[in-house]
């Protein structure tokens, strides 16, 4: 069924009796050409691009729970491509371009809103670093704009311009950045993949890999063995858990990141604002809630909930830069599990087992990457070679010294 | 989280800095270790869901290193040891 304004009006006039489920609920078949483990944003995006762009016909997505119940439903919905390094920026710019055409591609309203993102600058050194990053973005075809203090005062008059510790000196803006309705991303990719023949199998937990002679033949699941020509893993925070079933240790730790949303307010924020120096960022959802967050808690966790010291730290950051946030009441807070890699950048690569492929290490930046991650992983699975924008996302970069360390923090995942 | 420091008693975890898996105590011997050993030591982690032994540094306190045994699913802390004692028990000289 194709969605359209005409269809909405027709259904409204005929009692909404013509809507059908957005995807099927099939029984697993005994064998697929390609199995994707993980029905989150990245797994469903991979299935969409595999079936629509790369023409793969026998594809399944296995999800242990319901689709979209992990990090794609837990993030703060921001999209941007404001990276510095060559290994990253072309990839994230491809992602932003895919976001720009996503709703037409999926025939699904994902509420992609390019309301802009602005990173605050507080010192001369930070200005130098951000201008350099802006230039790197422009060199890679992205947009970047330096805002001086007068422009910031005009566009964001509610910020605290009198903070002695972190005086606002300027900002780096990316006007094409913004926010997306995150659940709709999962549902839109799922609906599109399903319409192109992908079996989306929920409540099907992978419990092991069947490896014979160094070749992955399929997966053992809670619903029995399912054979596969190739198996792709895209399970974010659970990457370490899953790949340990294949005998792998990953260059990653799982950490908890908390996020917060206030009660709904009238429009007060024009876009996304990041206050990196104070470990705080915020945007306003279309429902009106202020969606904000800060740093990861900083210790290994699979708990999907964090602790109070970080709550205090985030709220202090918010009060420091945007005092009006103190008038809003907090509605919800939650945690998601981040697969924090050793250099802060992801991996999309083969493993040492033939037929077993891995996509993970997205740290706290996986949401913006969803379409590009799906596209690049689909390319790898279909053609057995990396997508041209994802050639640096290799497992062996830690062995060969080709880390992609945007922050220059070294092998300390909780500092990225 | 409250870390029950062996010398100082219960302390707020916010006083501490987290380093990572306590396996970092077992640094390869530079005389015999291969490049592969160093790669595994520096970059690869077990990252378990469940019991995890990990290094915390009491930066806002007595600046001792601790080995904390904590469940990464529940955040429950079951054991706290002085890292020096753990290292000596594993045969390290200091």
Coordinates of C-alpha atoms in Angstrom, one line a residue:
Chain A
X1 CA 0.0 0.0 0.0
X2 CA 1.3 3.4 -1.0
X3 CA 0.9 6.2 1.5
X4 CA -0.2 9.6 0.3
X5 CA -2.3 12.6 1.3
X6 CA -5.0 11.4 -0.9
X7 CA -5.0 8.0 0.9
X8 CA -5.3 9.8 4.3
X9 CA -8.3 11.8 3.2
X10 CA -10.0 8.8 1.6
X11 CA -9.5 6.7 4.7
X12 CA -10.7 9.5 6.9
X13 CA -13.9 9.6 4.9
X14 CA -14.5 5.9 4.9
X15 CA -13.9 5.1 8.6
X16 CA -10.2 4.1 8.4
X17 CA -11.1 0.5 7.4
X18 CA -8.5 0.3 4.6
X19 CA -5.3 0.4 6.5
X20 CA -3.2 -2.8 6.6
X21 CA -0.3 -3.8 8.8
X22 CA 2.9 -2.0 7.6
X23 CA 4.9 -5.2 7.5
X24 CA 4.2 -9.0 7.6
X25 CA 4.9 -11.3 10.5
X26 CA 6.3 -14.3 8.7
X27 CA 7.5 -17.6 10.0
X28 CA 11.3 -18.1 9.5
X29 CA 12.3 -20.1 6.5
X30 CA 15.0 -22.8 6.8
X31 CA 17.6 -20.8 4.7
X32 CA 18.2 -17.3 3.5
X33 CA 20.9 -15.8 1.3
X34 CA 21.6 -13.1 3.9
X35 CA 20.5 -12.9 7.6
X36 CA 20.8 -9.6 9.4
X37 CA 20.9 -10.0 13.2
X38 CA 19.3 -7.0 14.9
X39 CA 16.0 -5.3 14.0
X40 CA 17.1 -1.8 15.0
X41 CA 17.7 1.2 12.8
X42 CA 21.0 -0.1 11.3
X43 CA 19.7 -3.7 10.7
X44 CA 16.5 -2.6 9.1
X45 CA 18.3 0.0 7.0
X46 CA 20.7 -2.7 5.8
X47 CA 17.7 -4.9 4.8
X48 CA 16.1 -2.0 3.0
X49 CA 19.2 -1.2 0.9
X50 CA 20.0 -4.9 0.4
X51 CA 16.6 -5.5 -1.1
X52 CA 15.9 -2.2 -2.9
X53 CA 19.4 -1.1 -4.1
X54 CA 21.4 -4.3 -4.3
X55 CA 18.6 -6.6 -5.5
X56 CA 19.0 -9.3 -2.8
X57 CA 15.8 -11.3 -2.7
X58 CA 16.2 -13.8 0.1
X59 CA 16.9 -11.7 3.2
X60 CA 15.8 -11.9 6.8
X61 CA 16.1 -9.6 9.8
X62 CA 16.2 -11.5 13.1
X63 CA 15.2 -9.5 16.2
X64 CA 15.1 -10.9 19.7
X65 CA 12.4 -8.6 20.9
X66 CA 10.3 -6.2 18.8
X67 CA 11.9 -4.0 16.1
X68 CA 13.0 -0.5 17.0
X69 CA 13.1 -1.3 20.7
X70 CA 16.8 -0.6 21.3
X71 CA 18.8 2.5 20.6
X72 CA 16.8 3.7 17.6
X73 CA 14.0 4.3 20.0
X74 CA 16.2 5.7 22.8
X75 CA 18.4 8.3 21.1
X76 CA 18.0 12.1 20.9
X77 CA 17.2 12.0 17.2
X78 CA 19.9 14.4 15.9
X79 CA 21.3 14.2 12.4
X80 CA 24.4 16.1 11.3
X81 CA 27.7 15.5 9.4
X82 CA 30.1 17.8 11.3
X83 CA 33.2 15.5 11.5
X84 CA 36.8 16.4 10.9
X85 CA 38.7 13.3 9.8
X86 CA 38.9 11.8 6.3
X87 CA 37.8 8.4 7.4
X88 CA 34.5 9.8 8.8
X89 CA 33.3 13.0 7.1
X90 CA 32.5 11.5 3.6
X91 CA 30.6 8.7 5.3
X92 CA 28.5 11.0 7.5
X93 CA 27.9 13.4 4.6
X94 CA 26.6 10.5 2.6
X95 CA 24.3 9.8 5.5
X96 CA 23.0 13.4 5.6
X97 CA 22.3 13.2 1.9
X98 CA 20.4 10.0 2.4
X99 CA 18.4 11.6 5.2
X100 CA 17.4 14.4 2.8
X101 CA 15.9 12.0 0.4
X102 CA 14.8 9.3 2.9
X103 CA 11.0 10.0 3.1
X104 CA 10.6 9.9 -0.7
X105 CA 12.8 6.7 -0.9
X106 CA 10.7 5.0 1.8
X107 CA 7.3 6.5 1.1
X108 CA 7.1 7.2 4.8
X109 CA 6.9 10.3 6.9
X110 CA 10.0 10.2 9.1
X111 CA 9.6 13.9 10.0
X112 CA 13.1 14.8 8.8
X113 CA 13.5 18.4 10.0
X114 CA 16.6 20.3 8.9
X115 CA 16.3 22.9 11.6
X116 CA 20.1 23.2 12.0
X117 CA 22.7 22.4 14.6
X118 CA 25.0 24.8 16.3
X119 CA 28.1 24.0 18.4
X120 CA 29.1 26.7 20.8
X121 CA 32.6 28.1 21.0
X122 CA 34.0 29.5 24.2
X123 CA 37.7 30.2 23.6
X124 CA 40.2 31.2 20.9
X125 CA 41.6 27.6 20.8
X126 CA 38.2 26.1 20.4
X127 CA 37.4 28.6 17.6
X128 CA 40.5 27.5 15.8
X129 CA 39.5 23.9 16.2
X130 CA 36.0 24.4 15.1
X131 CA 36.9 26.6 12.1
X132 CA 39.3 23.8 11.0
X133 CA 36.5 21.3 11.4
X134 CA 34.2 23.5 9.4
X135 CA 36.7 23.8 6.6
X136 CA 37.1 20.0 6.6
X137 CA 33.3 19.7 6.3
X138 CA 33.2 22.1 3.3
X139 CA 36.1 20.3 1.6
X140 CA 34.0 17.1 1.8
X141 CA 30.9 18.7 0.3
X142 CA 29.1 19.4 3.6
X143 CA 27.9 22.8 4.7
X144 CA 29.4 24.7 7.6
X145 CA 29.1 28.2 8.8
X146 CA 30.9 30.2 11.4
X147 CA 28.6 32.3 13.6
X148 CA 30.0 35.3 15.4
X149 CA 28.7 36.5 18.7
X150 CA 26.2 39.0 17.3
X151 CA 24.6 36.3 15.1
X152 CA 24.3 34.0 18.1
X153 CA 22.7 36.8 20.1
X154 CA 20.2 37.3 17.4
X155 CA 19.4 33.6 16.7
X156 CA 19.6 32.3 20.3
X157 CA 18.8 35.3 22.6
X158 CA 17.9 33.0 25.5
X159 CA 21.4 31.6 26.0
X160 CA 23.5 32.8 29.0
X161 CA 25.9 35.3 27.5
X162 CA 27.3 36.2 31.0
X163 CA 28.9 32.9 32.0
X164 CA 32.3 33.7 33.4
X165 CA 33.7 30.2 33.0
X166 CA 32.5 29.5 29.5
X167 CA 31.7 32.9 27.8
X168 CA 30.1 32.4 24.4
X169 CA 32.5 33.5 21.7
X170 CA 30.8 32.1 18.6
X171 CA 29.5 29.0 17.1
X172 CA 29.9 26.5 14.3
X173 CA 26.6 25.9 12.5
X174 CA 25.5 23.2 10.1
X175 CA 22.1 24.4 8.7
X176 CA 21.4 21.1 7.0
X177 CA 21.6 19.2 10.4
X178 CA 18.5 18.7 12.4
X179 CA 16.2 16.1 13.9
X180 CA 14.2 13.1 12.7
X181 CA 11.3 11.2 14.3
X182 CA 13.4 8.2 15.4
X183 CA 10.7 5.5 15.7
X184 CA 9.5 6.3 12.2
X185 CA 13.0 5.6 10.9
X186 CA 12.8 2.1 12.2
X187 CA 9.2 1.6 11.0
X188 CA 9.8 3.2 7.6
X189 CA 12.9 1.1 6.9
X190 CA 11.0 -2.0 8.1
X191 CA 8.0 -1.3 5.9
X192 CA 10.1 -0.7 2.8
X193 CA 12.3 -3.8 3.4
X194 CA 9.2 -5.9 3.9
X195 CA 7.6 -4.6 0.7
X196 CA 10.8 -5.7 -1.1
X197 CA 10.5 -9.2 0.2
X198 CA 12.6 -9.1 3.4
X199 CA 11.3 -11.4 6.2
X200 CA 11.3 -9.4 9.5
X201 CA 11.2 -12.0 12.2
X202 CA 10.6 -10.6 15.7
X203 CA 10.9 -12.5 19.0
X204 CA 13.7 -14.6 17.5
X205 CA 16.8 -14.4 19.6
X206 CA 20.1 -15.6 18.1
X207 CA 21.8 -18.0 20.6
X208 CA 24.8 -19.1 18.6
X209 CA 26.5 -19.3 15.2
X210 CA 27.0 -22.5 13.3
X211 CA 30.6 -22.4 12.0
X212 CA 32.0 -25.3 10.0
X213 CA 35.5 -25.3 8.7
X214 CA 35.9 -21.5 9.3
X215 CA 32.7 -20.8 7.4
X216 CA 29.5 -19.5 9.0
X217 CA 26.6 -21.7 7.8
X218 CA 23.8 -20.0 9.8
X219 CA 22.5 -19.1 13.2
X220 CA 21.0 -21.0 16.1
X221 CA 18.0 -19.1 17.4
X222 CA 15.2 -19.4 19.9
X223 CA 13.0 -20.5 17.0
X224 CA 15.5 -23.2 15.7
X225 CA 18.4 -23.2 13.3
X226 CA 18.2 -20.9 10.3
X227 CA 20.8 -21.4 7.5
X228 CA 22.4 -18.5 5.7
X229 CA 24.9 -17.8 3.0
X230 CA 26.0 -14.7 4.8
X231 CA 25.3 -13.4 8.3
X232 CA 25.5 -9.7 9.2
X233 CA 25.5 -8.5 12.8
X234 CA 24.1 -5.1 13.7
X235 CA 23.3 -5.1 17.4
X236 CA 24.9 -2.0 18.8
X237 CA 25.4 -2.2 22.5
X238 CA 25.1 -6.0 22.5
X239 CA 27.9 -6.4 20.0
X240 CA 30.3 -7.8 22.5
X241 CA 27.7 -10.3 23.8
X242 CA 26.8 -11.5 20.3
X243 CA 30.3 -11.7 18.8
X244 CA 31.6 -13.7 21.9
X245 CA 29.3 -16.5 20.6
X246 CA 31.6 -16.5 17.5
X247 CA 34.7 -16.6 19.8
X248 CA 35.6 -12.9 19.1
X249 CA 36.8 -10.2 21.5
X250 CA 36.0 -6.8 20.2
X251 CA 37.8 -3.4 20.5
X252 CA 34.8 -2.1 22.4
X253 CA 33.2 -1.6 25.8
X254 CA 29.4 -1.2 26.4
X255 CA 28.5 1.9 28.3
X256 CA 25.3 3.6 29.3
X257 CA 24.2 7.0 28.0
X258 CA 21.3 8.8 29.6
X259 CA 18.8 11.2 27.9
X260 CA 16.1 13.4 29.2
X261 CA 12.9 15.0 27.9
X262 CA 10.8 17.8 29.6
X263 CA 7.1 18.4 29.4
X264 CA 5.8 19.8 26.1
X265 CA 6.4 23.5 25.7
X266 CA 5.5 26.1 23.0
X267 CA 8.4 26.5 20.4
X268 CA 11.4 28.0 22.2
X269 CA 14.4 26.4 20.6
X270 CA 15.1 27.1 16.9
X271 CA 17.4 24.1 16.4
X272 CA 19.9 21.8 18.0
X273 CA 22.4 23.5 20.4
X274 CA 25.5 21.7 21.7
X275 CA 27.5 23.0 24.7
X276 CA 30.4 20.6 24.5
X277 CA 32.4 22.4 27.1
X278 CA 29.6 21.9 29.7
X279 CA 28.7 18.3 28.5
X280 CA 25.2 19.3 27.4
X281 CA 23.1 19.4 24.2
X282 CA 19.5 20.1 23.6
X283 CA 16.8 20.3 20.9
X284 CA 13.0 20.6 21.0
X285 CA 10.9 17.8 19.7
X286 CA 7.9 18.4 17.5
X287 CA 5.7 17.6 20.4
X288 CA 7.4 20.4 22.3
X289 CA 9.5 18.6 24.8
X290 CA 13.1 19.7 25.3
X291 CA 15.2 16.7 24.5
X292 CA 18.6 16.9 26.1
X293 CA 21.6 14.8 27.2
X294 CA 25.3 14.9 28.0
X295 CA 28.1 12.5 28.6
X296 CA 28.0 8.7 29.0
X297 CA 28.1 7.5 32.6
X298 CA 31.6 6.2 32.0
X299 CA 31.6 2.6 33.3
X300 CA 30.8 -0.7 31.6
X301 CA 27.0 -1.2 31.7
X302 CA 24.3 -3.2 30.0
X303 CA 21.6 -1.8 32.4
X304 CA 19.8 0.7 30.1
X305 CA 19.7 3.0 33.1
X306 CA 22.3 5.3 34.6
X307 CA 23.1 6.9 37.9
X308 CA 22.4 10.3 39.5
X309 CA 25.8 12.0 39.3
X310 CA 25.5 12.2 35.5
X311 CA 21.9 13.5 35.9
X312 CA 23.3 16.3 38.1
X313 CA 26.1 17.0 35.6
X314 CA 23.8 17.3 32.6
X315 CA 21.3 19.5 34.4
X316 CA 24.1 21.8 35.6
X317 CA 25.3 22.1 32.0
X318 CA 21.8 23.0 31.0
X319 CA 21.3 25.6 33.7
X320 CA 24.7 27.1 32.9
X321 CA 24.1 27.8 29.3
X322 CA 20.3 28.0 29.0
X323 CA 18.9 29.1 32.4
X324 CA 15.3 29.0 31.2
X325 CA 15.5 25.3 31.1
X326 CA 15.1 25.4 34.9
X327 CA 11.5 26.4 34.5
X328 CA 10.6 23.2 32.6
X329 CA 9.6 20.1 34.4
X330 CA 11.4 16.8 33.5
X331 CA 9.0 14.3 32.1
X332 CA 11.2 11.2 31.4
X333 CA 14.8 10.0 31.6
X334 CA 16.2 6.8 30.2
X335 CA 19.4 5.1 29.2
X336 CA 20.7 3.2 26.2
X337 CA 23.7 1.0 25.7
X338 CA 26.5 2.3 23.5
X339 CA 29.1 0.1 21.9
X340 CA 32.0 2.4 22.6
X341 CA 34.9 1.6 20.4
X342 CA 38.6 2.1 21.2
X343 CA 38.9 5.1 18.9
X344 CA 35.4 6.4 19.0
X345 CA 34.7 5.4 15.4
X346 CA 32.6 2.5 14.0
X347 CA 33.5 -0.8 12.3
X348 CA 31.8 -2.1 9.1
X349 CA 33.9 -5.1 8.1
X350 CA 34.2 -8.9 7.5
X351 CA 35.3 -11.0 10.4
X352 CA 37.9 -13.8 10.4
X353 CA 35.0 -16.2 9.9
X354 CA 33.9 -16.5 6.2
X355 CA 30.3 -15.4 5.7
X356 CA 30.2 -13.5 9.0
X357 CA 30.1 -9.7 8.8
X358 CA 30.0 -7.1 11.5
X359 CA 28.6 -3.6 11.9
X360 CA 29.0 -1.8 15.2
X361 CA 31.1 0.4 17.5
X362 CA 28.8 3.4 16.8
X363 CA 29.4 4.8 20.3
X364 CA 26.8 7.5 21.0
X365 CA 26.6 8.6 17.4
X366 CA 24.7 5.8 15.7
X367 CA 21.4 7.4 14.9
X368 CA 22.7 10.0 12.4
X369 CA 24.6 7.3 10.7
X370 CA 21.6 5.0 10.2
X371 CA 21.0 5.3 6.4
X372 CA 24.7 5.4 5.5
X373 CA 25.4 2.5 7.9
X374 CA 22.7 0.5 6.2
X375 CA 23.8 1.4 2.7
X376 CA 27.5 0.6 3.4
X377 CA 26.8 -2.6 5.2
X378 CA 24.4 -3.7 2.4
X379 CA 27.2 -2.9 0.0
X380 CA 29.7 -5.0 1.9
X381 CA 27.3 -7.9 2.3
X382 CA 26.2 -7.9 -1.4
X383 CA 29.5 -7.2 -3.1
X384 CA 32.0 -8.5 -0.5
X385 CA 33.9 -5.2 -0.7
X386 CA 33.5 -2.1 1.5
X387 CA 31.5 0.9 0.3
X388 CA 33.8 3.7 -0.9
X389 CA 32.9 5.9 2.1
X390 CA 33.5 3.1 4.6
X391 CA 36.9 1.8 3.7
X392 CA 38.5 3.0 6.9
X393 CA 36.0 1.2 9.2
X394 CA 38.1 -1.9 9.5
X395 CA 38.8 -4.3 12.4
X396 CA 42.5 -4.3 11.8
X397 CA 43.0 -0.5 12.1
X398 CA 43.9 -1.0 15.7
X399 CA 46.5 -3.5 14.7
X400 CA 48.0 -1.4 11.9
X401 CA 47.7 2.0 13.7
X402 CA 45.1 3.6 11.4
X403 CA 42.8 4.7 14.2
X404 CA 40.1 7.3 13.4
X405 CA 40.2 9.2 16.7
X406 CA 38.2 12.4 16.3
X407 CA 38.9 13.5 19.8
X408 CA 42.5 12.2 20.1
X409 CA 41.8 10.4 23.3
X410 CA 43.5 7.1 22.6
X411 CA 42.2 3.6 23.6
X412 CA 40.0 4.8 26.4
X413 CA 36.4 4.3 25.4
X414 CA 34.8 6.3 28.1
X415 CA 36.6 9.5 27.0
X416 CA 35.4 9.4 23.4
Chain B
X1 CA 26.7 3.6 43.0
X2 CA 28.4 3.2 46.4
X3 CA 31.9 1.7 46.3
X4 CA 32.8 0.1 49.7
X5 CA 36.4 1.1 49.9
X6 CA 38.5 -1.5 51.9
X7 CA 40.2 1.3 53.8
X8 CA 37.8 4.2 53.8
X9 CA 34.4 2.5 53.9
X10 CA 31.4 3.3 51.6
X11 CA 32.2 6.1 49.1
X12 CA 30.2 7.7 46.3
X13 CA 31.4 6.4 42.9
X14 CA 31.5 10.0 41.7
X15 CA 34.7 10.3 43.7
X16 CA 36.3 7.8 41.4
X17 CA 37.7 7.7 37.9
X18 CA 36.9 4.5 35.9
X19 CA 39.7 3.0 33.8
X20 CA 38.3 -0.4 32.6
X21 CA 38.7 -4.1 32.7
X22 CA 41.0 -5.3 35.5
X23 CA 42.8 -7.4 32.9
X24 CA 44.8 -4.3 32.3
X25 CA 46.8 -5.3 35.4
X26 CA 48.2 -8.2 33.4
X27 CA 50.5 -6.1 31.1
X28 CA 52.4 -8.3 28.7
X29 CA 56.1 -8.9 29.4
X30 CA 58.0 -6.5 27.1
X31 CA 60.8 -9.0 26.8
X32 CA 58.7 -11.8 25.4
X33 CA 55.4 -10.3 24.2
X34 CA 54.5 -10.3 20.5
X35 CA 52.8 -7.4 18.7
X36 CA 49.7 -9.5 18.7
X37 CA 49.8 -9.7 22.5
X38 CA 50.1 -5.9 22.8
X39 CA 47.2 -5.5 20.3
X40 CA 45.0 -7.7 22.5
X41 CA 46.1 -6.0 25.7
X42 CA 45.6 -2.5 24.4
X43 CA 42.5 -2.8 22.3
X44 CA 40.4 -6.0 22.9
X45 CA 38.0 -6.5 25.8
X46 CA 35.7 -9.3 27.0
X47 CA 33.0 -6.7 27.8
X48 CA 30.7 -9.2 29.6
X49 CA 27.1 -8.7 30.5
X50 CA 27.2 -9.8 34.1
X51 CA 30.1 -10.0 36.6
X52 CA 33.0 -7.7 35.6
X53 CA 36.2 -7.0 37.4
X54 CA 37.3 -3.4 36.8
X55 CA 39.8 -0.8 37.8
X56 CA 38.6 2.4 39.6
X57 CA 40.9 5.2 40.8
X58 CA 39.9 7.1 44.0
X59 CA 40.9 10.5 42.5
X60 CA 38.7 12.4 44.9
X61 CA 39.9 10.5 47.9
X62 CA 43.0 8.6 48.9
X63 CA 44.2 8.1 45.2
X64 CA 44.3 4.4 45.6
X65 CA 43.6 2.0 42.7
X66 CA 40.8 -0.5 43.4
X67 CA 39.6 -3.7 41.7
X68 CA 35.8 -3.6 41.9
X69 CA 33.8 -6.7 41.0
X70 CA 30.5 -5.3 39.7
X71 CA 27.5 -6.7 37.8
X72 CA 27.2 -4.7 34.5
X73 CA 23.5 -5.7 34.2
X74 CA 22.4 -4.7 37.7
X75 CA 25.3 -2.4 38.8
X76 CA 25.5 -4.4 42.0
X77 CA 29.0 -4.3 43.5
X78 CA 29.9 -7.6 45.1
X79 CA 33.6 -7.2 46.0
X80 CA 36.1 -4.4 46.3
X81 CA 39.9 -5.0 46.6
X82 CA 43.0 -2.9 46.7
X83 CA 44.5 -3.3 43.2
X84 CA 48.0 -3.6 44.6
X85 CA 46.9 -6.7 46.6
X86 CA 45.4 -8.2 43.5
X87 CA 48.5 -7.6 41.5
X88 CA 50.8 -9.1 44.1
X89 CA 48.5 -12.1 44.4
X90 CA 49.0 -12.6 40.6
X91 CA 52.7 -12.6 41.1
X92 CA 53.6 -9.0 40.3
X93 CA 56.4 -7.6 42.5
X94 CA 54.8 -4.1 43.0

